[in-house]
Short mmCIF file of C-alpha atoms in Angstrom, two decimals:
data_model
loop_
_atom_site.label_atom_id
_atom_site.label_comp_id
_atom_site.label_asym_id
_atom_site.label_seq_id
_atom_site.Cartn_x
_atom_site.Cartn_y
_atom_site.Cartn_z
CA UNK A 975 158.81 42.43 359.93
CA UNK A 976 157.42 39.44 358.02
CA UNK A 977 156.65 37.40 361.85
CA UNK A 978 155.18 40.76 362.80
CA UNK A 979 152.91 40.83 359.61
CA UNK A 980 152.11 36.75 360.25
CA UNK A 981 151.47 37.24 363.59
CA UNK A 982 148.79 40.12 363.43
CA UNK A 983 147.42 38.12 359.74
CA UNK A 984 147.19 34.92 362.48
CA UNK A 985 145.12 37.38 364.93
CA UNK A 986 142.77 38.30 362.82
CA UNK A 987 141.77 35.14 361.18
CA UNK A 988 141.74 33.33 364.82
CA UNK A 989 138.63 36.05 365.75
CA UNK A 990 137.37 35.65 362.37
CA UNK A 991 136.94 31.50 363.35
CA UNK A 992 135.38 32.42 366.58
CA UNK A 993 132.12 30.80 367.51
CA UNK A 994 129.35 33.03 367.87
CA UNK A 995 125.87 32.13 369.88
CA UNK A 996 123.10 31.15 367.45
CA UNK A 997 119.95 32.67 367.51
CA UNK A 998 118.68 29.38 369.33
CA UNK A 999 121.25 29.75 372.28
CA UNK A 1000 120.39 33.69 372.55
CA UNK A 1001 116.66 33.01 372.78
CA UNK A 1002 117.35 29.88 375.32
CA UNK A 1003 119.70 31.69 377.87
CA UNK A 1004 117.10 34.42 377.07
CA UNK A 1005 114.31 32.82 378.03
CA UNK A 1006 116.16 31.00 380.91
CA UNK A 1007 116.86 34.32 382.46
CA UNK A 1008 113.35 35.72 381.81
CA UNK A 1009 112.35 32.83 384.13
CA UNK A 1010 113.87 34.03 387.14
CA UNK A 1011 112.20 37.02 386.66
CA UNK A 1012 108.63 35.55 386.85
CA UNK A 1013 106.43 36.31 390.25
CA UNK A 1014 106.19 32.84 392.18
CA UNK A 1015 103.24 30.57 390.52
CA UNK A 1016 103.47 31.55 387.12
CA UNK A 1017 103.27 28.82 385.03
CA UNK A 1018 103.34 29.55 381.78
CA UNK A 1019 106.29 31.83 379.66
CA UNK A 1020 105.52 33.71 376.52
CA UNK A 1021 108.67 35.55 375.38
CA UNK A 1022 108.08 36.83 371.50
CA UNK A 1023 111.10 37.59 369.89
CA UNK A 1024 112.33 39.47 366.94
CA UNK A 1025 115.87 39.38 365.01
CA UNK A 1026 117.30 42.85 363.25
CA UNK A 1027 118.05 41.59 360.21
CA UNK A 1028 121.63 43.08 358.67
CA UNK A 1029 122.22 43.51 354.89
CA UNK A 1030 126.30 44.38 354.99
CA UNK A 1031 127.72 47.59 355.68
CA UNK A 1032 126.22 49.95 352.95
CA UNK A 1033 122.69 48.77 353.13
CA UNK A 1034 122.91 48.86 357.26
CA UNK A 1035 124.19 52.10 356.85
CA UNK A 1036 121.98 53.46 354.27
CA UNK A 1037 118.79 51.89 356.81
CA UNK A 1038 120.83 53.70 359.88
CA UNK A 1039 120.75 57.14 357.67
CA UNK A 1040 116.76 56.66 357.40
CA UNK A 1041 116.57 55.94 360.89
CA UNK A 1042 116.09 52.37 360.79
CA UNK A 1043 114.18 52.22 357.53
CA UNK A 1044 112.09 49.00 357.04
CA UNK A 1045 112.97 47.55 359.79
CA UNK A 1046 111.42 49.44 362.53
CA UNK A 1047 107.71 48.50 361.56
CA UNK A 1048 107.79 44.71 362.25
CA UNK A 1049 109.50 45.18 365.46
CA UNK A 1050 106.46 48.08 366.66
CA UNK A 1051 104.18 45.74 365.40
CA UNK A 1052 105.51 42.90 367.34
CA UNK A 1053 105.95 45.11 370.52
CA UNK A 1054 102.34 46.33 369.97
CA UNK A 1055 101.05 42.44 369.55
CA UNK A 1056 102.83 41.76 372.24
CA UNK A 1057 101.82 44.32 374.75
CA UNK A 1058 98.33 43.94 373.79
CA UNK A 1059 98.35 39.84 374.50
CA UNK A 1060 99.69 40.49 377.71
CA UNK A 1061 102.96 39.93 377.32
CA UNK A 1062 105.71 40.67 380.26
CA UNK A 1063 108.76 40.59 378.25
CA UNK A 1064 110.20 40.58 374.63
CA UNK A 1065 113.76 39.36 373.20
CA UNK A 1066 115.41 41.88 370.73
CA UNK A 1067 118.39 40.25 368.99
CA UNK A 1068 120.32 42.01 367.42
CA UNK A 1069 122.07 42.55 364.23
CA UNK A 1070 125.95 42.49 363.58
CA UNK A 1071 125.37 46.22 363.16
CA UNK A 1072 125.14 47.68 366.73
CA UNK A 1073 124.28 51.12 365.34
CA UNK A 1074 121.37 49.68 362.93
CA UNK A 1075 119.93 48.25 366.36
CA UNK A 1076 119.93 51.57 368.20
CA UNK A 1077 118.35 53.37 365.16
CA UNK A 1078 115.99 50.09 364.83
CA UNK A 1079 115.28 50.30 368.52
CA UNK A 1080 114.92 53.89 369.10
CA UNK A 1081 112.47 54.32 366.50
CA UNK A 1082 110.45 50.99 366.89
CA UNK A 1083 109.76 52.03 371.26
CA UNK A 1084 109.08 55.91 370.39
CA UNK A 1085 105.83 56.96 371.20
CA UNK A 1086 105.07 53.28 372.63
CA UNK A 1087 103.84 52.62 376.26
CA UNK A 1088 106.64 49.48 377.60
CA UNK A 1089 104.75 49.74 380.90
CA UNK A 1090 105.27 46.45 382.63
CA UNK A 1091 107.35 44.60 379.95
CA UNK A 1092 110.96 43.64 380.17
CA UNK A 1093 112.91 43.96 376.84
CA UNK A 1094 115.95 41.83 376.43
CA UNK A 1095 118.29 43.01 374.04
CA UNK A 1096 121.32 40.47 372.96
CA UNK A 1097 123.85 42.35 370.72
CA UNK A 1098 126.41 45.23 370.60
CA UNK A 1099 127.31 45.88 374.37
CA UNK A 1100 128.56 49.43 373.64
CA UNK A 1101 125.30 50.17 372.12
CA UNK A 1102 123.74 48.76 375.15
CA UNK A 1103 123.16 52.04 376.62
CA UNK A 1104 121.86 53.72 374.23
CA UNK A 1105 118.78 50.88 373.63
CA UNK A 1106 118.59 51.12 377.46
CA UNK A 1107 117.93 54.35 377.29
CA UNK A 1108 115.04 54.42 374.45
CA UNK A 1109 113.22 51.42 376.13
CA UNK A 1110 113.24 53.24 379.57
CA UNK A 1111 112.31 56.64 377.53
CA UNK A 1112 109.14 54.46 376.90
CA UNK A 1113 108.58 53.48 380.59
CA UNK A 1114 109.83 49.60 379.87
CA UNK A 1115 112.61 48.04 382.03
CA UNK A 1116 115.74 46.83 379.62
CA UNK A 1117 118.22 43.29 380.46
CA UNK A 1118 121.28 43.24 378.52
CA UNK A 1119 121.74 39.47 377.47
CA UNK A 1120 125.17 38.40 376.58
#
């Protein structure tokens, strides 16, 4: 019982030591990818980007209950600044919180016009679907980033 108990304590903290991506690396491989994307002869790049920021697991929650709460104005804002600069795409990373990012999301692209942009999103894969679907719901394509 106790190697049992050791074994699944040893599990645990190994995932808790894994290396994550930094915000850096995300926007990089984002960007990267973004590039292959571009019509031949463009020169220049412009991918804005915004971060959900997460507060732990009440305050996420108590933003996901409000539908996103304070953080769904700086990221229409930014899609709106965007858009309007002429902008093709836009990097979304996301929080630890994959349901704060759908409400975030969801909230931020309603009633928005994503014609012609590309929104990356790097965060909870099983959420994925759900942010695809409120970015297409506003007429924008959506790339998963890893």
């Amino acid at each position: 019982m106790k190697k049992l108990a050791c074994t699944v304590l040893f599990i645990a903290l190994a995932g808790c030591a894994s290396q994550h991506k930094t915000d850096s690396q995300i926007y990089q491989e984002a960007n990267a990818f973004y590039v292959t994307q571009l019509p031949a002869g463009q020169n220049s790049v412009s991918l804005p980007s915004v971060k959900i920021p997460s507060h732990g697991l009440l305050a996420d929650n108590l933003a996901i209950a409000a539908g996103g709460d304070a953080n769904v104005t700086p990221l229409r804002n930014a899609l709106s600044a965007a858009r309007a600069a002429g902008d093709k795409g836009f990097l979304i990373i996301g929080s630890q919180n994959g349901a704060l990012d759908v409400a975030v999301i969801r909230n931020a692209v309603d009633s928005q016009d994503l014609s012609g942009m590309t929104i990356l999103y790097s965060g909870d894969l099983g959420k994925s679907d759900a942010i695809r679907s409120a970015v297409e719901k506003a007429n924008g394509e959506f790339q998963f980033i890893r």
